[in-house]
CSV table of C-alpha atoms in Angstrom, one decimal:
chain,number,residue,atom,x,y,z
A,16,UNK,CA,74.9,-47.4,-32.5
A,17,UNK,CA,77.7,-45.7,-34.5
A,18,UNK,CA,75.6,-45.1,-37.6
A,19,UNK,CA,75.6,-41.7,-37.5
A,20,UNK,CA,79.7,-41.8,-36.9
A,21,UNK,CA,80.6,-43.8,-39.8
A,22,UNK,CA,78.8,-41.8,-41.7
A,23,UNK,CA,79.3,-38.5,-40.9
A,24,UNK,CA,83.4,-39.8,-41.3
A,25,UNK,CA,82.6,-40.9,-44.7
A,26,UNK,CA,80.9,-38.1,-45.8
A,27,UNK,CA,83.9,-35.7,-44.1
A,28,UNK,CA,86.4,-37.9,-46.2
A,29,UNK,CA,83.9,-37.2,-49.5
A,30,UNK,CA,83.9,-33.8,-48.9
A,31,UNK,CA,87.1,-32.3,-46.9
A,32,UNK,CA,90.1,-33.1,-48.6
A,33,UNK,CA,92.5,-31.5,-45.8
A,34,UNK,CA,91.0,-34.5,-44.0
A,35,UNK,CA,91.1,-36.9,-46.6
A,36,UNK,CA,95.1,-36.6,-47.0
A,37,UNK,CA,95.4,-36.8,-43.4
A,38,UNK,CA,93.5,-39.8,-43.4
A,39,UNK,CA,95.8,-41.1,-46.5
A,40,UNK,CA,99.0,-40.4,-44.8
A,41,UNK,CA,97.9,-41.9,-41.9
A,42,UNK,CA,94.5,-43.3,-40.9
A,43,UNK,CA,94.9,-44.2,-37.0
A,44,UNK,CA,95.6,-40.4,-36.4
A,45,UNK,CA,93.1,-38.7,-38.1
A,46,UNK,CA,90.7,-40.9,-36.4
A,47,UNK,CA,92.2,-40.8,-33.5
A,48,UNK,CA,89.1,-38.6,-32.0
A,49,UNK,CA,86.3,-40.7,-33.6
A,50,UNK,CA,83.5,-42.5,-31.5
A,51,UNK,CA,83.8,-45.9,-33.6
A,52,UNK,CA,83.8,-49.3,-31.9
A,53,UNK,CA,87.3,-51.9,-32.8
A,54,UNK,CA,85.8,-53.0,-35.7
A,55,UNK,CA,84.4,-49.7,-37.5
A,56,UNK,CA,87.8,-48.4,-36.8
A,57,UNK,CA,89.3,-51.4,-38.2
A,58,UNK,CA,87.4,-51.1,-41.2
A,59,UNK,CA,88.6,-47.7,-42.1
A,60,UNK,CA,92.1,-48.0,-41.3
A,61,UNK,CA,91.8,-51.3,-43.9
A,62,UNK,CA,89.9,-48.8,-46.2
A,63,UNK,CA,87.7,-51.8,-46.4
A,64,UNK,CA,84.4,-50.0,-47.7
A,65,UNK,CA,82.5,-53.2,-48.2
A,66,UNK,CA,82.9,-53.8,-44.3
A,67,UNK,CA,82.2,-50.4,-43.6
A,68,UNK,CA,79.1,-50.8,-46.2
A,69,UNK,CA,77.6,-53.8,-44.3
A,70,UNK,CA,78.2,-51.9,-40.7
A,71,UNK,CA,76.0,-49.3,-41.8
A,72,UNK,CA,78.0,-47.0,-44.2
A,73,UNK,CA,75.5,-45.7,-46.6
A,74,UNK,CA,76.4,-46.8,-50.2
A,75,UNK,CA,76.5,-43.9,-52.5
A,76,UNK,CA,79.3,-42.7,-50.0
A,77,UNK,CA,81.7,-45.8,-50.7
A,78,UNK,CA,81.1,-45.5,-53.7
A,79,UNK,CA,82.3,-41.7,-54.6
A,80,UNK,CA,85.1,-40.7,-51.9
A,81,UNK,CA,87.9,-39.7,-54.5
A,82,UNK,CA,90.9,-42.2,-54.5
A,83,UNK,CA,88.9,-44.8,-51.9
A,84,UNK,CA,85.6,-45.5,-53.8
A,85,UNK,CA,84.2,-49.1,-54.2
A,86,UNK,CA,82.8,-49.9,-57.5
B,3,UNK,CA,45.0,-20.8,-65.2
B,4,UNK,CA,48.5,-22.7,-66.0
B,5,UNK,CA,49.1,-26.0,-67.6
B,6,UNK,CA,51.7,-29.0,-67.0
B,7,UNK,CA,52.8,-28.8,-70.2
B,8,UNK,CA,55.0,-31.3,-70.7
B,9,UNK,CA,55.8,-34.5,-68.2
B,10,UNK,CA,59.4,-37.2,-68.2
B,11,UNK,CA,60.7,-39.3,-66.4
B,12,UNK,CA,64.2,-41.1,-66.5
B,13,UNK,CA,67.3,-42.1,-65.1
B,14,UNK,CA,69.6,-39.9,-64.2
B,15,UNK,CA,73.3,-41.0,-64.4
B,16,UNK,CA,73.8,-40.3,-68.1
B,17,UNK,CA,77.2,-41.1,-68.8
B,18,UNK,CA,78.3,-43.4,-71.5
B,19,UNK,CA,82.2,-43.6,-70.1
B,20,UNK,CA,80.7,-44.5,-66.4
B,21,UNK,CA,78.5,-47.4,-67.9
B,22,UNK,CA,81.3,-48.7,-70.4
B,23,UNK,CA,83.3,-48.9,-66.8
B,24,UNK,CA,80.4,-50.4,-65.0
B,25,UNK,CA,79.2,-52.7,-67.9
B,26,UNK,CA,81.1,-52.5,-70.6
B,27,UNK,CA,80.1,-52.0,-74.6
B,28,UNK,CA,76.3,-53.1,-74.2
B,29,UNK,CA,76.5,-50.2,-71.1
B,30,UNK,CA,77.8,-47.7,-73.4
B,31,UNK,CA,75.5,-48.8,-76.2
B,32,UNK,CA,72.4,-48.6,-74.0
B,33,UNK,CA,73.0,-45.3,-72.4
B,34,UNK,CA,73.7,-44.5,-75.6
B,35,UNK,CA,69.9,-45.3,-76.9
B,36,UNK,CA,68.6,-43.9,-73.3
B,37,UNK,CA,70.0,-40.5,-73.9
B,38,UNK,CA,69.1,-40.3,-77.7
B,39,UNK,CA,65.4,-40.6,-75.8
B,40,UNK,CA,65.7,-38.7,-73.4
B,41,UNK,CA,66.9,-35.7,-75.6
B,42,UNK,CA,63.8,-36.5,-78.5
B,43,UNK,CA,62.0,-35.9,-74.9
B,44,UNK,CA,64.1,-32.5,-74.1
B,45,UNK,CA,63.1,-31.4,-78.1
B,46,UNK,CA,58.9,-32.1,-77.4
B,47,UNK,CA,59.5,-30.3,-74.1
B,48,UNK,CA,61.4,-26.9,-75.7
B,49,UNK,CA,58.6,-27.1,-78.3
B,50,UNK,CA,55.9,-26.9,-75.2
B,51,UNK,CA,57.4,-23.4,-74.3
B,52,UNK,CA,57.4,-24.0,-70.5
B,53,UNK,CA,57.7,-20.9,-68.2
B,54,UNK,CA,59.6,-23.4,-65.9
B,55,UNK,CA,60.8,-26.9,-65.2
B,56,UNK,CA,59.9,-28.7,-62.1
B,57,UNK,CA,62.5,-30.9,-62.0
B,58,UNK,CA,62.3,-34.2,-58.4
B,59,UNK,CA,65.1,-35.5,-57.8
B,60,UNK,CA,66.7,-37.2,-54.8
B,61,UNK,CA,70.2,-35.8,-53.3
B,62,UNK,CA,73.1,-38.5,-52.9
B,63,UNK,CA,74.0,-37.3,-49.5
B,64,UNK,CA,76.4,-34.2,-51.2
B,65,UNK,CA,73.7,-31.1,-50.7
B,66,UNK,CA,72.1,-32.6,-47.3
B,67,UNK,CA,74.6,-35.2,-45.3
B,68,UNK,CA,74.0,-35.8,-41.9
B,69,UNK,CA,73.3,-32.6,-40.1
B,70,UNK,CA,69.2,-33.0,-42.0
B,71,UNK,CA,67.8,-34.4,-44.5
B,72,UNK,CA,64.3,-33.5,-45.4
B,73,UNK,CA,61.8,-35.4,-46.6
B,74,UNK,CA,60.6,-33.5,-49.4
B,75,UNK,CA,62.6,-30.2,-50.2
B,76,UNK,CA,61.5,-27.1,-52.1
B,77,UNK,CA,64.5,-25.4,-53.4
B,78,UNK,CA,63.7,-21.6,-53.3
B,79,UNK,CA,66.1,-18.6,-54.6
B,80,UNK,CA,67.3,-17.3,-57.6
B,81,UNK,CA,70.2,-19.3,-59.0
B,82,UNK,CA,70.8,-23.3,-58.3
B,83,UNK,CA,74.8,-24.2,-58.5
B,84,UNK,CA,75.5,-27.2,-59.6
B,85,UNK,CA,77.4,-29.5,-56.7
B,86,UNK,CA,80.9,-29.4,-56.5
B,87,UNK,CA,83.3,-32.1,-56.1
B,88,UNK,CA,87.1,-32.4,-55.9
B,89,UNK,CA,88.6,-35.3,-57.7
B,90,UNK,CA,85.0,-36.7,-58.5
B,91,UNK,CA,84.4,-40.0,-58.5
B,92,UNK,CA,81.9,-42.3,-60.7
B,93,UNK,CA,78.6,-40.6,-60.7
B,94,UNK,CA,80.2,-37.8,-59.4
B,95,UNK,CA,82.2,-37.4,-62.6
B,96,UNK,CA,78.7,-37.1,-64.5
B,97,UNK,CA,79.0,-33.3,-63.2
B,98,UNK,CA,82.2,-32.4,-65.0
B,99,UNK,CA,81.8,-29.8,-68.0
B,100,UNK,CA,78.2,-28.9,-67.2
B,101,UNK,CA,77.2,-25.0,-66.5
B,102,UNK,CA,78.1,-24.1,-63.4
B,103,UNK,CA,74.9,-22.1,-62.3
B,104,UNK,CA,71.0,-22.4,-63.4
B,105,UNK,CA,68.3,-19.9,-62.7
B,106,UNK,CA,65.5,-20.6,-60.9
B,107,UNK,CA,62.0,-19.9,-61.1
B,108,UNK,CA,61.6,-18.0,-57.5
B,109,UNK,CA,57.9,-17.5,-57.6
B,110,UNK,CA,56.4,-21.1,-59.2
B,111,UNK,CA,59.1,-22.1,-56.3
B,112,UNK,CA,57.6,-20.2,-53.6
B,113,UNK,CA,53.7,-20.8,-54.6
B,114,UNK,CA,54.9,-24.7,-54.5
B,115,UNK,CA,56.6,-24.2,-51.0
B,116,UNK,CA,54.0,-21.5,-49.0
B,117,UNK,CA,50.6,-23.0,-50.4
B,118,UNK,CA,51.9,-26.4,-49.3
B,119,UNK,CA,52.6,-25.3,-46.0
B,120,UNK,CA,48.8,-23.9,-46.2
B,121,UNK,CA,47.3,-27.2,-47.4
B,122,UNK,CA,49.5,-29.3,-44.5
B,123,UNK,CA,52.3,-30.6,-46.2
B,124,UNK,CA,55.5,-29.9,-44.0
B,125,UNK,CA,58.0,-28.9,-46.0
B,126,UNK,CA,61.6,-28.2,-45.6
B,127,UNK,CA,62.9,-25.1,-47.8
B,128,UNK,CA,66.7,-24.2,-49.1
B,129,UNK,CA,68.1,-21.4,-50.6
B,130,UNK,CA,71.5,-23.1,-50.9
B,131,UNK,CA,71.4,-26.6,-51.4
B,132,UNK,CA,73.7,-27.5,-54.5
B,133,UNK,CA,71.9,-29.9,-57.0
B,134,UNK,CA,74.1,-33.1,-58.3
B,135,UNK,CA,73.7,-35.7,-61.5
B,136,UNK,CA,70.0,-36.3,-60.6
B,137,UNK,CA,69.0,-33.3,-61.2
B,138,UNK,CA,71.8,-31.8,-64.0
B,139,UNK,CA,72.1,-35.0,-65.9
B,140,UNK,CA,68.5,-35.2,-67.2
B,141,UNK,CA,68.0,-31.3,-67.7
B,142,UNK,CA,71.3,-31.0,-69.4
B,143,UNK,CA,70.9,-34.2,-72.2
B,144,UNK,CA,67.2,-33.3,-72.6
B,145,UNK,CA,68.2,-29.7,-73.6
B,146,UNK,CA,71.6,-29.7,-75.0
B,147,UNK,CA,72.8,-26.6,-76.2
B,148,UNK,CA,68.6,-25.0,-76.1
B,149,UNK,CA,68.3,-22.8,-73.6
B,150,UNK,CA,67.0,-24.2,-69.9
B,151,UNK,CA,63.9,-22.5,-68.6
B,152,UNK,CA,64.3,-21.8,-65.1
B,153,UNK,CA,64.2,-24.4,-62.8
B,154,UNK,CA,62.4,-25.5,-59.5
B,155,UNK,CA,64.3,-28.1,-57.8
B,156,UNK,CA,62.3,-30.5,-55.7
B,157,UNK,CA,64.8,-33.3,-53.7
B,158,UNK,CA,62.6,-35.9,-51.8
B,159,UNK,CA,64.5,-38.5,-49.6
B,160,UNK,CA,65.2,-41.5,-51.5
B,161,UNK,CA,67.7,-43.1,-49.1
B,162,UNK,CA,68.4,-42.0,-45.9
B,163,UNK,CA,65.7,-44.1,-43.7
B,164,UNK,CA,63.0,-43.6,-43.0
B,165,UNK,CA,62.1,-41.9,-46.3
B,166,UNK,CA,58.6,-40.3,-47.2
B,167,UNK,CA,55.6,-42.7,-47.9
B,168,UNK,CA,55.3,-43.5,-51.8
B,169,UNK,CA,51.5,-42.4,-51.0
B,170,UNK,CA,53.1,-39.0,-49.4
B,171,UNK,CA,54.8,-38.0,-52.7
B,172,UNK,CA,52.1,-38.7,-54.9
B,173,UNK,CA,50.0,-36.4,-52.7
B,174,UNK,CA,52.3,-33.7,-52.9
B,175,UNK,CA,52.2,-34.5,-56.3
B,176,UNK,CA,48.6,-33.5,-56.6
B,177,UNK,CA,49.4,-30.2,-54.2
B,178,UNK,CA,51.9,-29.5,-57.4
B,179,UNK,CA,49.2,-30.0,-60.2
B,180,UNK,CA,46.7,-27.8,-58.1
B,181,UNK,CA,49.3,-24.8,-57.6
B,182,UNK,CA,50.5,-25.0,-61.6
B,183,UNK,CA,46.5,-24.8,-62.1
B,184,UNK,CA,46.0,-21.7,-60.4
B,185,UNK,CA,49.3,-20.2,-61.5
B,186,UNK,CA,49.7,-18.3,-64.9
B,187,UNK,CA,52.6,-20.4,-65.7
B,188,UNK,CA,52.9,-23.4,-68.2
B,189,UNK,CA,55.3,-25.7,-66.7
B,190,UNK,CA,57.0,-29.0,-67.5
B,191,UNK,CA,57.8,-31.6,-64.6
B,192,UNK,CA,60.1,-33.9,-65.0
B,193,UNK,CA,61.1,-36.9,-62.0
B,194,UNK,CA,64.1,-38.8,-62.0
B,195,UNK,CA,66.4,-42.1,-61.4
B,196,UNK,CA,66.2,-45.6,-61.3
B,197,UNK,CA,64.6,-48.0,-62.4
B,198,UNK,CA,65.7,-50.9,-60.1
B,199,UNK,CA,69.1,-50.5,-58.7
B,200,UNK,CA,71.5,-51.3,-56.2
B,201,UNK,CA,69.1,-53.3,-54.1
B,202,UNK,CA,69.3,-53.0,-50.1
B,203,UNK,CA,72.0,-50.6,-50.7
B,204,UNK,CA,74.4,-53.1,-50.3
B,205,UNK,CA,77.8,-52.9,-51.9
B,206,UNK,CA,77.5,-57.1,-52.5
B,207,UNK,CA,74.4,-56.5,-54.7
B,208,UNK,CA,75.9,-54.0,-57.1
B,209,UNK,CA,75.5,-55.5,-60.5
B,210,UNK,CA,71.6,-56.6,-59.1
B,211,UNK,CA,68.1,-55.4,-60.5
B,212,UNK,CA,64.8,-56.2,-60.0
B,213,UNK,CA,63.2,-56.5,-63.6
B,214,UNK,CA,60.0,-58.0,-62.6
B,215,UNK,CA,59.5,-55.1,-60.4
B,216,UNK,CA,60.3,-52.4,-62.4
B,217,UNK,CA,58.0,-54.1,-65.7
B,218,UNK,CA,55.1,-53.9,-63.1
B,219,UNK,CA,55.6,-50.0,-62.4
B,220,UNK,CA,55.8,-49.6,-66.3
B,221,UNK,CA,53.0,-51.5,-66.6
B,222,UNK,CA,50.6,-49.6,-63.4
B,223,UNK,CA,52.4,-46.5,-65.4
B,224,UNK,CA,51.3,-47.2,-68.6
B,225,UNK,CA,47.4,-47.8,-67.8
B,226,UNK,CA,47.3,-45.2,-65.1
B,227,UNK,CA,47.0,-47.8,-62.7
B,228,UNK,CA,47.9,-45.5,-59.8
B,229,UNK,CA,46.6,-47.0,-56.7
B,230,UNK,CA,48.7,-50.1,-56.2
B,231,UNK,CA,51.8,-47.6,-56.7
B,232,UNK,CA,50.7,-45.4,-53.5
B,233,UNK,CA,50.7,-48.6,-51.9
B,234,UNK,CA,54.3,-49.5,-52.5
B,235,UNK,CA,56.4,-49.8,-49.1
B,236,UNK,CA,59.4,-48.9,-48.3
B,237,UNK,CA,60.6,-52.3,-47.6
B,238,UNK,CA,59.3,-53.0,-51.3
B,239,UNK,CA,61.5,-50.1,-53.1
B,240,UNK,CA,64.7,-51.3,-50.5
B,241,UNK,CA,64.4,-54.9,-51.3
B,242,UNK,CA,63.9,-54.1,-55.2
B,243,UNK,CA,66.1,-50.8,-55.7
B,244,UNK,CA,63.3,-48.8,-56.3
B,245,UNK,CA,64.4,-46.0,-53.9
B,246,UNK,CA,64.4,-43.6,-56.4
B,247,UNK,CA,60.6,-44.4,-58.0
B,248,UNK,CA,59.4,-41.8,-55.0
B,249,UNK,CA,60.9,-38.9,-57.3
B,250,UNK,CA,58.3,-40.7,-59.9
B,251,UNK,CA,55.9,-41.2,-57.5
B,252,UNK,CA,55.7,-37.2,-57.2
B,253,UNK,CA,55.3,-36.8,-60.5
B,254,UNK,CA,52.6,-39.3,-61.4
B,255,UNK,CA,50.5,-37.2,-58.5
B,256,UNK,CA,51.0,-34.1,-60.5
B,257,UNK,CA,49.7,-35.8,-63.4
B,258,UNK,CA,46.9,-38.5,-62.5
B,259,UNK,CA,45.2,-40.1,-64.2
B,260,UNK,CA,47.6,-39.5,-67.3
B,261,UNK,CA,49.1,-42.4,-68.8
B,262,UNK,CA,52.4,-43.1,-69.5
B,263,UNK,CA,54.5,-43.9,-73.0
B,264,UNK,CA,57.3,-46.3,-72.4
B,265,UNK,CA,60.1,-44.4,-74.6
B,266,UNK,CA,63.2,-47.1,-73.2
B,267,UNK,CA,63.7,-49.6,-71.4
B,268,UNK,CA,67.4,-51.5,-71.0
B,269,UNK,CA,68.1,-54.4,-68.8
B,270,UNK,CA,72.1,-53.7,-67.1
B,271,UNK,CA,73.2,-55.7,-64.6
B,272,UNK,CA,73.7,-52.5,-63.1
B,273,UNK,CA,70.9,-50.8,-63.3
B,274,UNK,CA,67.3,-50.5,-65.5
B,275,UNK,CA,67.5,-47.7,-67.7
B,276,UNK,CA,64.2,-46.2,-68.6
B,277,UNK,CA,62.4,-43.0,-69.9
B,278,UNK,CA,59.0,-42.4,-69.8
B,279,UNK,CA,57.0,-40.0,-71.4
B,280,UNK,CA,53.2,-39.0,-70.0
B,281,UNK,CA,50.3,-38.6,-72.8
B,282,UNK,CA,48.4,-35.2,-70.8
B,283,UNK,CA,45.5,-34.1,-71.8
């Protein structure tokens, strides 16, 4: 149901580095307003891109966000 | 009356550090032999003379994201910039050093976009949109330092479900051979990406291809066997990789019942490399 949500973070993290660094320094705040369930949120703060790949995080987007890309 | 002049198609990430990364030397090897190809193909496509290069490619969620992503886009205008990136990242990094902005051919671009509108084809249009490796990679190793004839851009949904219908693009395809006919223009197409990669688009399966699969295509490609390709699904390209064979799929509509000339074909674990070279009339 968060689809849309997880992406629309990853792709903000791809392409807004003011958020980026926010998230870097410290993920819990920046996603403090984020509509993600325990474990999406859990995935990101763990900047765990394979879990956030299998709950719906479209690939190409794990795979390129400078400094946090899966390869 | 306007020709297609000169039609490729190939992958697109054409980097030989990103493979030596991903693969190691047989990555940087192979890329090595794909691009060598690929610009041979650039060299028979500068001798054609095109008036412009219709170049189908598929957007990795950089020009589109989340607020739409069309189907099947005709980028209109008069300059294409190429996508920008800070600190990019593996085929991001493809980008780096290549020319900033490309012109475009605004009218072959417009005939494309308002006679397929006419002839019921729903297209989305951009004036903006930023093109990334798909589109840059191929244009830029198939022409080198020659110059670039002006480009139309054409990004079809490769992976945000639900994508067009491989039968969809090849008949938008044919709407693209029927406008280049009545235009004065002689124009080259080329389609890009793939073969088989990243299957399921699943992070586990990275380092999976489908070879079977993609030696088929080559194979209905090859004899112009083009009706069990417009019959491909789209839980056929997921399962396989094959997202990116709709870009092709556009292409081989433009050009039915042409046959195709297998110039490569490489085996990665990461990824089937291939170029592929149409014989037109």
């Amino acid at each position: 149901m968060s689809r849309y949500e997880i992406n629309s973070l990853l792709y903000r993290l791809k392409k807004d580095p003011d958020f980026r660094a926010r998230f870097l320094a410290d993920a819990n705040a920046a996603l403090a307003g984020a509509d993600l369930t325990d474990t999406e949120r859990a995935a990101f703060v763990a900047h765990d891109m394979r879990k956030i790949n299998e709950l719906g995080g479209y690939l190409h987007l794990v795979m390129s966000i400078p400094g946090l890309a899966a390869h | 009356m306007g020709t297609i002049v000169f039609a490729g198609a190939m992958s697109h990430v054409l980097d030989p550090d990103y493979y030596d990364r991903a693969c190691g030397a047989i990555g940087r090897r192979m890329i090595t032999e794909t691009m060598a190809e690929i610009a041979q193909m650039g060299e028979r496509l500068s001798a054609a003379k095109p008036d412009a290069l219709i170049v189908v490619a598929d957007d990795h969620l950089n020009a589109f994201s989340f607020n739409c992503v069309p189907a099947i886009c005709v980028r209109i205008g008069r300059t294409v910039h190429r996508m920008v990136q800070d600190h990019a990242e593996a085929f991001d990094q493809v980008l780096d050093h290549m020319p900033p902005a490309y012109p475009l051919h605004e009218r072959l671009a417009n005939a494309v976009l308002e006679q397929g509108l006419d002839a019921g084809f729903d297209l989305a249009l951009s004036w903006e949109a930023p093109v990334d490796h798909a589109f840059l990679a191929p244009v830029n190793t198939m022409l080198g330092t020659r110059p670039i004839p002006p480009l139309v851009p054409i990004f079809v949904n490769a992976f945000v479900a639900p994508q067009p219908t491989a039968r969809r693009c090849f008949a938008f395809g044919q709407h693209v051979a029927r406008v280049v006919a009545q235009s004065p223009w002689n124009v080259g197409i080329i389609a890009t990406g793939g073969l088989s990669h990243f299957p399921e688009l699943s992070l586990p399966r990275v380092g999976e291809t489908d070879v079977a699969f993609d030696r088929k295509l080559i194979r209905c490609m090859e004899t112009g066997e083009h009706g069990p390709l417009q019959a491909l699904t789209a839980e056929e390209l997921h399962k396989t990789g094959g997202h990116e064979f709709l870009n092709w799929m556009v292409l081989l509509g433009a050009v039915t019942p042409a046959r195709a000339s297998l110039r490569y074909f490489g085996e990665l674990p990461r990824i089937n490399l291939a170029a592929v070279e149409w014989q037109l009339a």
